[in-house]
Coordinates of C-alpha atoms in Angstrom, one line a residue:
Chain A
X124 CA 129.7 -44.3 240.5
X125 CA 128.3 -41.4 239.2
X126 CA 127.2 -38.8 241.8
X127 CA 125.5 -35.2 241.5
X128 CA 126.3 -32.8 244.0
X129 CA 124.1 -29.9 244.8
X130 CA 125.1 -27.2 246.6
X131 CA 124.5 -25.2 249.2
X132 CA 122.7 -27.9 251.2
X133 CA 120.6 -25.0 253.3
X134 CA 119.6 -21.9 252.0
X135 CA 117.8 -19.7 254.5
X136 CA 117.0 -15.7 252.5
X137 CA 114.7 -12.8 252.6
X138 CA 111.8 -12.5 250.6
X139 CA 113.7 -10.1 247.6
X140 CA 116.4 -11.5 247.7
X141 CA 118.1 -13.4 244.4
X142 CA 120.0 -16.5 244.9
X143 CA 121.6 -19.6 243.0
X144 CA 122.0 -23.2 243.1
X145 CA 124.4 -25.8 241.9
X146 CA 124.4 -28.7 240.5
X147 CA 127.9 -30.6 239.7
X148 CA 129.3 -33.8 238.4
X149 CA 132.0 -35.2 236.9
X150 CA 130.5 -37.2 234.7
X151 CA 128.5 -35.9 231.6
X152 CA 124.7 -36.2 231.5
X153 CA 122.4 -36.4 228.2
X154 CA 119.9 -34.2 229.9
X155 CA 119.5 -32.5 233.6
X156 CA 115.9 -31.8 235.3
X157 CA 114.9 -29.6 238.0
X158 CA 112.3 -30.7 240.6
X159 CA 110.6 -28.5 243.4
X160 CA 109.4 -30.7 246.4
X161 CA 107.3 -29.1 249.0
X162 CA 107.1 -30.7 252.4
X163 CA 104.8 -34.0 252.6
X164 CA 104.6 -33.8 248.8
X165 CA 106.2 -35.5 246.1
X166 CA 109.3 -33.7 243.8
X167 CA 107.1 -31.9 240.7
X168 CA 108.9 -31.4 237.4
X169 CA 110.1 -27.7 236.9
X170 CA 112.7 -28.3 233.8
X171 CA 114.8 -30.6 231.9
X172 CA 117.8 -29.4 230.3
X173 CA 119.5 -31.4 226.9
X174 CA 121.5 -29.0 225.0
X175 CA 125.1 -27.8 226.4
X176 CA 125.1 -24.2 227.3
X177 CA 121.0 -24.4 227.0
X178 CA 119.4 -21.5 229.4
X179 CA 115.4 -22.2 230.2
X180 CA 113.3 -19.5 231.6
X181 CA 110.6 -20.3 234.3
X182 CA 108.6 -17.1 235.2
X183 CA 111.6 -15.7 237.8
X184 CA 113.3 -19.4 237.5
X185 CA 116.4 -19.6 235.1
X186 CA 118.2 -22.6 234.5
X187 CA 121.3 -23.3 232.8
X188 CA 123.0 -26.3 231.4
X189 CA 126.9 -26.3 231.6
X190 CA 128.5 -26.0 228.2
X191 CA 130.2 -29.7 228.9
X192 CA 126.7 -30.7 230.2
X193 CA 128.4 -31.7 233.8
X194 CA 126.6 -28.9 235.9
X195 CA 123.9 -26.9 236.0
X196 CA 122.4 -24.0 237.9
X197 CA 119.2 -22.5 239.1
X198 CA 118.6 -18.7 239.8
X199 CA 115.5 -17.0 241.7
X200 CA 115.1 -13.6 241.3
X201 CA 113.1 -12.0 243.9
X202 CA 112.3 -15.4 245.5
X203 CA 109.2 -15.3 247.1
X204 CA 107.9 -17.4 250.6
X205 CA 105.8 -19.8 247.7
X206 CA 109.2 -20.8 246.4
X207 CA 110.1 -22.8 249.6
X208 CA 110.7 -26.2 249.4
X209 CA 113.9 -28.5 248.3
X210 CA 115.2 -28.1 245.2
X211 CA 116.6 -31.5 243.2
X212 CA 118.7 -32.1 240.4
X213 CA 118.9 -35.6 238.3
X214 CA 120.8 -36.5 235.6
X215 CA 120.3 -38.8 232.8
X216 CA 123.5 -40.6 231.7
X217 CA 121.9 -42.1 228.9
X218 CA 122.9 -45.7 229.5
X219 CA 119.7 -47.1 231.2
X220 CA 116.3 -45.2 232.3
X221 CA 117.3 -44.6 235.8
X222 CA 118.1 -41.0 236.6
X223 CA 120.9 -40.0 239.1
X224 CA 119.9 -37.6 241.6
X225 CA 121.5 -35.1 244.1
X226 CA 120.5 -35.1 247.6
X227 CA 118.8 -31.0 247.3
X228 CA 118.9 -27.9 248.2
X229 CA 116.8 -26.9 251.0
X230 CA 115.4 -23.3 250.3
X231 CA 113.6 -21.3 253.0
X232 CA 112.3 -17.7 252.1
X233 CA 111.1 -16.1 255.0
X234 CA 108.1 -12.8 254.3
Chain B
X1314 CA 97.5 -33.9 233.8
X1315 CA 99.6 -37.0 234.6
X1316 CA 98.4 -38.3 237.8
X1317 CA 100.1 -40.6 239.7
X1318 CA 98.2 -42.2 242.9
X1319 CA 99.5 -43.8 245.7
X1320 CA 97.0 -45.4 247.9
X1321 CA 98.1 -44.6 251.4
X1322 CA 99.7 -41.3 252.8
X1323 CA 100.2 -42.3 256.1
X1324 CA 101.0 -45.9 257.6
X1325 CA 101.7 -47.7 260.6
X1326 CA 102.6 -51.2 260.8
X1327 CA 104.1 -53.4 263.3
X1328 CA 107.5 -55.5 262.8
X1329 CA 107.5 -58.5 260.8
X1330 CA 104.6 -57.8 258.7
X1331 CA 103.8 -58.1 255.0
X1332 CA 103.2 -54.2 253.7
X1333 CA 101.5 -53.5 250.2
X1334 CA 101.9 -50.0 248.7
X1335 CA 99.9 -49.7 245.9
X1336 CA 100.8 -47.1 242.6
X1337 CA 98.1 -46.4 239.4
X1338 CA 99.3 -44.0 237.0
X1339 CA 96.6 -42.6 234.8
X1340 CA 98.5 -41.6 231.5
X1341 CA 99.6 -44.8 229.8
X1342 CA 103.8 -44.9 230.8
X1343 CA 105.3 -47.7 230.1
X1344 CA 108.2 -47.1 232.8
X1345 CA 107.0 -46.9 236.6
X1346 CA 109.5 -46.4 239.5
X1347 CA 109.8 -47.0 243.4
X1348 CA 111.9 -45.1 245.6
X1349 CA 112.3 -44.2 249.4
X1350 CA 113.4 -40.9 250.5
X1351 CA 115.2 -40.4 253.5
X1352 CA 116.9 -37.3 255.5
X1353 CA 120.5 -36.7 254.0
X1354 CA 120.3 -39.7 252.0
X1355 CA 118.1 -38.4 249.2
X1356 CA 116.2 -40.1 246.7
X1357 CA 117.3 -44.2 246.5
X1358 CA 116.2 -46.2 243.9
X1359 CA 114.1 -49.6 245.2
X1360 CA 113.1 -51.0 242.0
X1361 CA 111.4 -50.1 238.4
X1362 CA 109.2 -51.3 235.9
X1363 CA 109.5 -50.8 232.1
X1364 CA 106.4 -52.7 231.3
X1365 CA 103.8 -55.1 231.8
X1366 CA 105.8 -57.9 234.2
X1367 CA 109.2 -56.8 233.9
X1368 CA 110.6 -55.4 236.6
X1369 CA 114.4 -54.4 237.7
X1370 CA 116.6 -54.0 240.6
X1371 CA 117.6 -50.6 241.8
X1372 CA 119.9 -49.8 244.3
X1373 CA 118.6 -50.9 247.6
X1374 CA 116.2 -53.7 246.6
X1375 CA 116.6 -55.9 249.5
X1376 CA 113.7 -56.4 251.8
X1377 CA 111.3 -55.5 248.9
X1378 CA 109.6 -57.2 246.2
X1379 CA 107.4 -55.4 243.3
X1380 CA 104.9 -56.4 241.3
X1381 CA 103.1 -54.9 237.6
X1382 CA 100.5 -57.1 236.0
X1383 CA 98.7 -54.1 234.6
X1384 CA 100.8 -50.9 233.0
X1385 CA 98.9 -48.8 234.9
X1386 CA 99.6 -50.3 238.5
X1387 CA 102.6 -50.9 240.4
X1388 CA 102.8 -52.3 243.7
X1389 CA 106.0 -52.1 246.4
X1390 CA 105.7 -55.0 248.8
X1391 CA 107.9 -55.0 252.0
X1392 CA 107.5 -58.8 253.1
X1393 CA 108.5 -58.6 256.7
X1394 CA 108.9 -55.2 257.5
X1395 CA 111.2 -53.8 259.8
X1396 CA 112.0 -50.9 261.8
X1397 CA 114.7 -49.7 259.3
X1398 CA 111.9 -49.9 256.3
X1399 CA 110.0 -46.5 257.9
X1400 CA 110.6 -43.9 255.2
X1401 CA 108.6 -42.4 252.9
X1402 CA 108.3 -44.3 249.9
X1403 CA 107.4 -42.4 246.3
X1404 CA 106.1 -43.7 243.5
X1405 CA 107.0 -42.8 239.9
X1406 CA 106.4 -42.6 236.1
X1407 CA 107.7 -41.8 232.7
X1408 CA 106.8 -41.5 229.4
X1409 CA 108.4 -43.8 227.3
X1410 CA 111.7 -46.5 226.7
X1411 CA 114.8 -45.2 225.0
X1412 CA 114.9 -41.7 226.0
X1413 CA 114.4 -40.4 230.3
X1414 CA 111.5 -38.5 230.2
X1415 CA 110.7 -35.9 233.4
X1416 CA 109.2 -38.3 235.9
X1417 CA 105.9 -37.5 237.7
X1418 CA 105.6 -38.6 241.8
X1419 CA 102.6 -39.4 243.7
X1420 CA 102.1 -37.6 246.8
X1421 CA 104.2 -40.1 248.9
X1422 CA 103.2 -43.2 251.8
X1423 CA 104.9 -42.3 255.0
X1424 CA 105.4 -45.5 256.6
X1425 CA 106.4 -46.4 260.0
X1426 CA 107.4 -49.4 261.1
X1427 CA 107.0 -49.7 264.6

């Protein structure tokens, strides 16, 4: 079974403050994406990832795609209270057109 | 934009019920997607659609059924719902077969089952 793990679970920060997520697997993905999903809302689309060792820029958002294209991570710089909400990986393995998702970070920035 | 609209953001229903949640995508994808969402269990797959009448199990299909006669509507039926169906169910899209495009949500039915 292929599984995406996402760490930390919680993330609880100043407004200011930098921080970064995880995203790991064993297995290797064809492409990652990034989703935001505010509370009540459904997950929007921030990024997708294909190329090992690829780095995407979103305003203060960076992402990065592991050169062995099994993890990936996302950096805030100066996160802001509008960047709030849980943050999900998913992984495309290629082999069918389901995506394999980690269960989130949930990110709190408090003003 | 892509929008994806789901007919219901908030439902009650009683046990043993047959529950319709309706999906229209506006943007012409071929693949549409249903999944429930609950705390610490994430995102789980229901079932999906690749086109016009086909459908395919995901990873927790029992208890539903699905339905796409048109590409641009895809419906999640719970035929006797139960007390362990309240979730909140989100609907998907993608672009195209043969590569995973980013997926687009609708805004989500919370359902409770009571």
């Amino acid at each position: 079974t292929q599984l995406l793990e996402q760490s930390p679970q919680f993330l609880s920060i100043q407004e200011g403050e930098n921080l970064t997520v995880y995203c790991n697997s064993s297995s290797v993905f064809s492409s990652l994406q990034w989703y935001r999903q505010e509370p009540g809302e459904g997950p929007v689309l921030l990024v997708t990832v294909v190329t090992g060792g690829e780095v995407k820029k979103l305003k203060r958002l960076t992402f990065q795609f592991g050169d062995a294209r099994k993890d990936s991570s996302l950096h805030i710089t100066a996160a802001q209270p509008g960047d709030t909400g849980l943050y999900l990986c998913a992984g495309d393995a290629g082999n069918n057109r389901k995506l394999i998702w980690g269960l989130g970070t949930s990110l709190a920035v408090n003003p | 934009d892509v929008k994806v609209t789901q007919s219901s953001r908030y439902l009650v229903k009683r046990t043993g019920e047959k529950v319709f949640l309706e999906c229209v995508q506006d943007m012409d994808h071929e693949n549409m997607f249903w999944y429930r969402q609950d705390p610490g269990l994430g995102l789980r797959l229901i079932y999906f659609s690749y086109d016009v009448k086909m459908k395919e199990k995901g990873d927790i299909p029992e208890g539903y059924s699905v339905s796409r006669e048109k590409k641009e509507r895809f419906s999640l039926i719970l035929e006797s719902a139960s007390t362990n169906q309240t979730s909140m169910y989100l609907c998907a899209s993608s672009l195209s077969a043969g590569r995973t495009y980013g997926y687009t949500f609708g805004s989500g039915t919370r359902l409770t089952v009571v």
